[in-house]
Amino acid sequence: MTLQALTLREAFHLLWRSWTGRAGIIILGLMVVASIYTLATMPLDYGTRIWNNADYWKDYPKMVPPDWYRVLFDRSLLPHTVMRLETPTSSQVISYAGSNVRVLTYVFTYTYDSPTYPQNVRLAIYGLEAHNPSLPVVLTISLERPDGRIDQLYFEIIRIPPQLAGQKIYIPTPKDVNAYGNQYMASQLSNFYYMRYNVSITPTDLAGFEYGVEKAIFARPLQRGGNIVLEPLNGVYRFTVTIQLTSPQDSVDMVTLAVVGRAYGLMGTDFDGRDLAQALLFGFPIALAIGFVTSAIVSLIGMVLGVFSGYYGGIIDEIVQRTADVLGNIPLLPLLILFTFITPTNLRLQILIITLIVFGWAGLAIIVRSMVLSIKSEQYVEAARALGASNMRIIFRHIVPQVLPYVVAQMIFFVPTAILTEAGLSLLGLGDPSIPTWGQILSRVLDKGAVSIAWWWILPPGLLIVISAVAFVLIALALEPVVDPRLRRRI
Amino acid sequence: MVLDIYIALCGYRYGDLLALARILAIRAITLTATLIGIVLVTAIILGPTSDKLLNAIVNEDVRAYSQALRQRAAGGALNQSEIDALVAQYRDQLIRAYALDRPWYERIIPLAITILKLDLGRAGTITSFTGSNDVRDIILERIPPTIMFLTTATLINIALGLSLGPLLAFRRGGLLDRFFSIYSAISYALPAWWLGLMLIYIFVYRIPIFPPPTGLLSPNPPSDPLGRFLDMASHAVLPIITFVLATSGVWIYITRAIVVRIVEEDFVYVAKAKGLHDRVIMRSYIMRAAAPPIATNAILGLAGSLGGAILTETIFNWPGLGRLFYDAIGAQELPLILGLTYITALVYVVARMILEILYIFLDPRVRY
């Protein structure tokens, strides 16, 4: 079987025959499926619109392991709960200060059953519309605990600026109330603790580091050796949120109450509470695109220059080979660091790809040239020339088909180089932050000094980088005997 | 290898030495050209942005100068307008010295010379261990740790390649060979820095075998020399293990591939037919022929390892050039990054030069 006779179908079969090729193709196939799914379900501007949008992640727990870790290994972790109500539990029109106003009541019932406290409790009000700016919107939260009732856990007067009357406000960014560090709630809870348990903790202490409002909501105080400690109080908690609006036509789109837990989703969250599963998924098409675009262009340039250099010889050959020598002598990473550093962040990915292309073709061009030199002196090429075939015809009919399999193998071998280089540069903080990649997720670990804590933050992105790179290496290994007929009989 | 070089040198005649000198000269010229190329490319790329850099240097110098003048003026020697005139004159002088009065493309040569001399002014927030904020001081003191780390790891890699490669080549297709082919594939795909993160997580924080990555030494290092050395060694072990695990696969694989090719050559069959002992065939026939390509591989491998070292140092807080790169990026220090790019290129080119010279001794075909 000669190389020319090797069709794509046969090449695939040869690949499939070795276990390395099979494993590589299966992994690559899964990556392609993941990429298609991602492109179909996630917006292209995901990075700017969601990933880097701090408001989007406020309901999410920060630095927590995946939910399956909680289920399998650590049941003590509090699960994450977000309760949402689009229609109020009750709604009534009352008379207030001489006007008719609407009062919306939302009741959230939460069963607290865990030895750990939430990270935060966050109330969010979306899409509020108030028509009468002379009256304020009044927000109150009352809480029914297993051991008693706090009538006004929170109270706030929201003044609506006249120019916003009748318009929908708090959308998409909601009006939110956070238990974490909340002084008002702290003083109410301090009061409640004193009345109910005859224990006094000052509101400042209660809101401080030692206790924390988000804990105090779900705890009862205990006197222990002269110190007051909080102990989780499991049971049913009922949060009643009332929003007193300014006129009967007023409305609210949605109210959510998040009891921010200590485990989240498939892959956990990072320091900013961002869902790592989403970014990991988004990384698939990016990694494939970086890898394939770069390696395809590099291989094309390397092949064309190698073929021309070998076929025509003379001055072209001299220029191409000397340039390739110099480029091959240059350590790439420092230059890449320099180039991406001086580039604006939104162009860094392009600069990375361009630099890899400019410096990457040299090795291939040198090898292709030496292949062309031997093919050129074959008798059938001389015969074709004697018959009057043009240079272009000889190149495309006789030379390119022979070097192509080798070029394709090198192309596949170059894909991981591009992916790994992008990841490495991202690690140094030289990625394009508007496009989250696996490398950038890892770079944040280093920024935040979280190496000692977050296995779920370090392991998956790196593993994906390694697995995708391994897939290409395996395919390239399996291609070796396909490309080099001398090896084909051996394996 | 050392013996080979010695014998080769003893066996030279005068004409051979001339030829050797010529080859060495050509190599040196190529690599110097590469280095100058790097510096020129850097200068061209930095040309349009270098104004900011140079102006900062000029402003800094002018500020220091005017402060010095003012101190002297306090004694009543100079009045305000005289000071202003002197400062303006000094600024003009500097601007002409740095050729800031001409467009950047006319300044390429002076700029390249500036880079070559590492005369890149002062860093803003980063200082050297001795407290200097001169870019040259900061960079120069970071070279020894990098070389120490890189040399140790590369020597281990070479040793692993040379001991395992031929072994696998002889037993190709066997269980050990299959294992190492997978190991090589993973090793090629495994970024050393990620492996480092994982190993730190496991062996520093979960199972504390190694000290936390605080750099060369612990925060409170022992004062006696032996204690200091052991402390430094304990900090170096994990980075070196990481680096070797992540890169040795490729070395082993390539060494194996080179030996496999030679094992199938006719002269090896002839040697076997002559009834020579396996060990003799290995040493005098196979390894002698395999040495040059293995050395080439070592030359090329160094390029990759330099890149890997930058990232591995970053992860382990190892105070070499790599970690400095990371810090300089974080602090937005362009002069430092420029100097680092140049110096890493220089280290690489010098290392290549050394290996190329070694190569001449190993491969007789290069000599004649």
mmCIF file of C-alpha atoms in Angstrom, chain A residues 146-262:
data_model
loop_
_atom_site.group_PDB
_atom_site.id
_atom_site.type_symbol
_atom_site.label_atom_id
_atom_site.label_comp_id
_atom_site.label_asym_id
_atom_site.label_seq_id
_atom_site.Cartn_x
_atom_site.Cartn_y
_atom_site.Cartn_z
ATOM 1 C CA PRO A 146 -38.652 27.673 65.805
ATOM 2 C CA ASP A 147 -38.163 29.480 69.119
ATOM 3 C CA GLY A 148 -40.077 32.674 68.535
ATOM 4 C CA ARG A 149 -40.803 35.559 66.250
ATOM 5 C CA ILE A 150 -38.825 38.645 65.231
ATOM 6 C CA ASP A 151 -41.386 41.104 63.983
ATOM 7 C CA GLN A 152 -39.148 43.404 62.109
ATOM 8 C CA LEU A 153 -35.926 41.636 61.296
ATOM 9 C CA TYR A 154 -35.364 44.240 58.618
ATOM 10 C CA PHE A 155 -36.960 47.531 57.651
ATOM 11 C CA GLU A 156 -36.074 49.915 54.857
ATOM 12 C CA ILE A 157 -37.649 52.935 53.219
ATOM 13 C CA ILE A 158 -36.900 53.072 49.513
ATOM 14 C CA ARG A 159 -37.481 56.478 47.969
ATOM 15 C CA ILE A 160 -38.315 56.419 44.304
ATOM 16 C CA PRO A 161 -36.805 59.380 42.384
ATOM 17 C CA PRO A 162 -39.606 61.246 40.520
ATOM 18 C CA GLN A 163 -37.971 60.695 37.142
ATOM 19 C CA LEU A 164 -38.217 56.933 37.632
ATOM 20 C CA ALA A 165 -41.932 56.974 38.557
ATOM 21 C CA GLY A 166 -43.928 54.491 36.482
ATOM 22 C CA GLN A 167 -40.781 52.877 35.106
ATOM 23 C CA LYS A 168 -39.528 49.426 35.852
ATOM 24 C CA ILE A 169 -36.460 49.687 38.054
ATOM 25 C CA TYR A 170 -34.177 47.106 39.662
ATOM 26 C CA ILE A 171 -33.851 45.119 36.502
ATOM 27 C CA PRO A 172 -31.696 43.288 35.634
ATOM 28 C CA THR A 173 -29.802 44.215 38.829
ATOM 29 C CA PRO A 174 -32.183 43.679 41.734
ATOM 30 C CA LYS A 175 -32.644 45.600 44.942
ATOM 31 C CA ASP A 176 -31.004 43.330 47.455
ATOM 32 C CA VAL A 177 -30.765 42.943 51.218
ATOM 33 C CA ASN A 178 -27.895 40.889 52.606
ATOM 34 C CA ALA A 179 -27.815 39.391 56.052
ATOM 35 C CA TYR A 180 -23.998 39.330 55.987
ATOM 36 C CA GLY A 181 -22.745 42.297 58.000
ATOM 37 C CA ASN A 182 -26.236 43.817 58.233
ATOM 38 C CA GLN A 183 -26.332 46.239 61.195
ATOM 39 C CA TYR A 184 -30.118 46.533 61.305
ATOM 40 C CA MET A 185 -30.637 42.792 61.514
ATOM 41 C CA ALA A 186 -27.813 42.570 64.034
ATOM 42 C CA SER A 187 -29.539 44.954 66.418
ATOM 43 C CA GLN A 188 -32.895 43.185 65.982
ATOM 44 C CA LEU A 189 -31.310 39.797 66.638
ATOM 45 C CA SER A 190 -29.367 41.134 69.599
ATOM 46 C CA ASN A 191 -32.641 42.390 71.005
ATOM 47 C CA PHE A 192 -34.354 39.058 70.369
ATOM 48 C CA TYR A 193 -31.540 37.109 72.016
ATOM 49 C CA TYR A 194 -31.817 39.315 75.068
ATOM 50 C CA MET A 195 -35.601 39.004 75.348
ATOM 51 C CA ARG A 196 -35.758 35.303 74.598
ATOM 52 C CA TYR A 197 -32.553 33.941 76.140
ATOM 53 C CA ASN A 198 -31.487 36.747 78.458
ATOM 54 C CA VAL A 199 -28.134 36.813 76.717
ATOM 55 C CA SER A 200 -26.584 40.028 75.585
ATOM 56 C CA ILE A 201 -24.363 40.349 72.561
ATOM 57 C CA THR A 202 -23.916 43.850 71.227
ATOM 58 C CA PRO A 203 -25.155 44.405 67.645
ATOM 59 C CA THR A 204 -21.596 45.318 66.595
ATOM 60 C CA ASP A 205 -20.266 42.028 67.925
ATOM 61 C CA LEU A 206 -23.148 40.152 66.384
ATOM 62 C CA ALA A 207 -22.423 41.611 62.951
ATOM 63 C CA GLY A 208 -18.702 41.104 63.393
ATOM 64 C CA PHE A 209 -16.362 38.309 62.491
ATOM 65 C CA GLU A 210 -16.855 36.272 65.658
ATOM 66 C CA TYR A 211 -20.591 35.708 65.296
ATOM 67 C CA GLY A 212 -22.060 36.987 62.009
ATOM 68 C CA VAL A 213 -25.666 37.922 61.253
ATOM 69 C CA GLU A 214 -26.116 35.097 58.740
ATOM 70 C CA LYS A 215 -25.277 32.675 61.535
ATOM 71 C CA ALA A 216 -27.236 34.411 64.269
ATOM 72 C CA ILE A 217 -30.437 34.143 62.200
ATOM 73 C CA PHE A 218 -30.218 30.369 62.339
ATOM 74 C CA ALA A 219 -28.747 29.976 65.819
ATOM 75 C CA ARG A 220 -29.438 30.259 69.506
ATOM 76 C CA PRO A 221 -26.931 31.634 71.970
ATOM 77 C CA LEU A 222 -25.449 29.421 74.642
ATOM 78 C CA GLN A 223 -23.483 30.394 77.710
ATOM 79 C CA ARG A 224 -20.332 28.309 77.677
ATOM 80 C CA GLY A 225 -17.562 28.871 80.183
ATOM 81 C CA GLY A 226 -18.143 32.609 80.444
ATOM 82 C CA ASN A 227 -18.319 32.984 76.657
ATOM 83 C CA ILE A 228 -21.414 33.197 74.591
ATOM 84 C CA VAL A 229 -21.384 30.840 71.619
ATOM 85 C CA LEU A 230 -23.920 30.277 68.889
ATOM 86 C CA GLU A 231 -25.378 26.883 68.224
ATOM 87 C CA PRO A 232 -27.325 25.954 65.071
ATOM 88 C CA LEU A 233 -31.050 25.835 65.727
ATOM 89 C CA ASN A 234 -32.577 23.419 63.257
ATOM 90 C CA GLY A 235 -36.224 23.704 62.350
ATOM 91 C CA VAL A 236 -38.657 25.590 60.139
ATOM 92 C CA TYR A 237 -37.979 29.271 59.454
ATOM 93 C CA ARG A 238 -40.594 31.468 57.864
ATOM 94 C CA PHE A 239 -39.444 34.737 56.280
ATOM 95 C CA THR A 240 -42.333 37.101 55.603
ATOM 96 C CA VAL A 241 -41.393 39.885 53.235
ATOM 97 C CA THR A 242 -43.827 42.747 52.821
ATOM 98 C CA ILE A 243 -43.383 45.408 50.197
ATOM 99 C CA GLN A 244 -45.653 48.395 50.576
ATOM 100 C CA LEU A 245 -45.916 50.023 47.158
ATOM 101 C CA THR A 246 -47.128 53.519 46.322
ATOM 102 C CA SER A 247 -50.283 52.997 44.288
ATOM 103 C CA PRO A 248 -52.681 50.145 43.354
ATOM 104 C CA GLN A 249 -51.137 49.805 39.850
ATOM 105 C CA ASP A 250 -47.640 49.215 41.225
ATOM 106 C CA SER A 251 -46.021 45.840 40.740
ATOM 107 C CA VAL A 252 -42.970 43.691 41.442
ATOM 108 C CA ASP A 253 -41.731 41.068 38.977
ATOM 109 C CA MET A 254 -40.106 38.590 41.289
ATOM 110 C CA VAL A 255 -38.704 38.208 44.774
ATOM 111 C CA THR A 256 -36.066 35.643 45.625
ATOM 112 C CA LEU A 257 -34.599 34.559 48.903
ATOM 113 C CA ALA A 258 -31.283 32.779 48.759
ATOM 114 C CA VAL A 259 -29.978 30.830 51.731
ATOM 115 C CA VAL A 260 -26.417 30.715 50.467
ATOM 116 C CA GLY A 261 -25.085 27.263 51.232
ATOM 117 C CA ARG A 262 -21.720 25.563 51.439
#
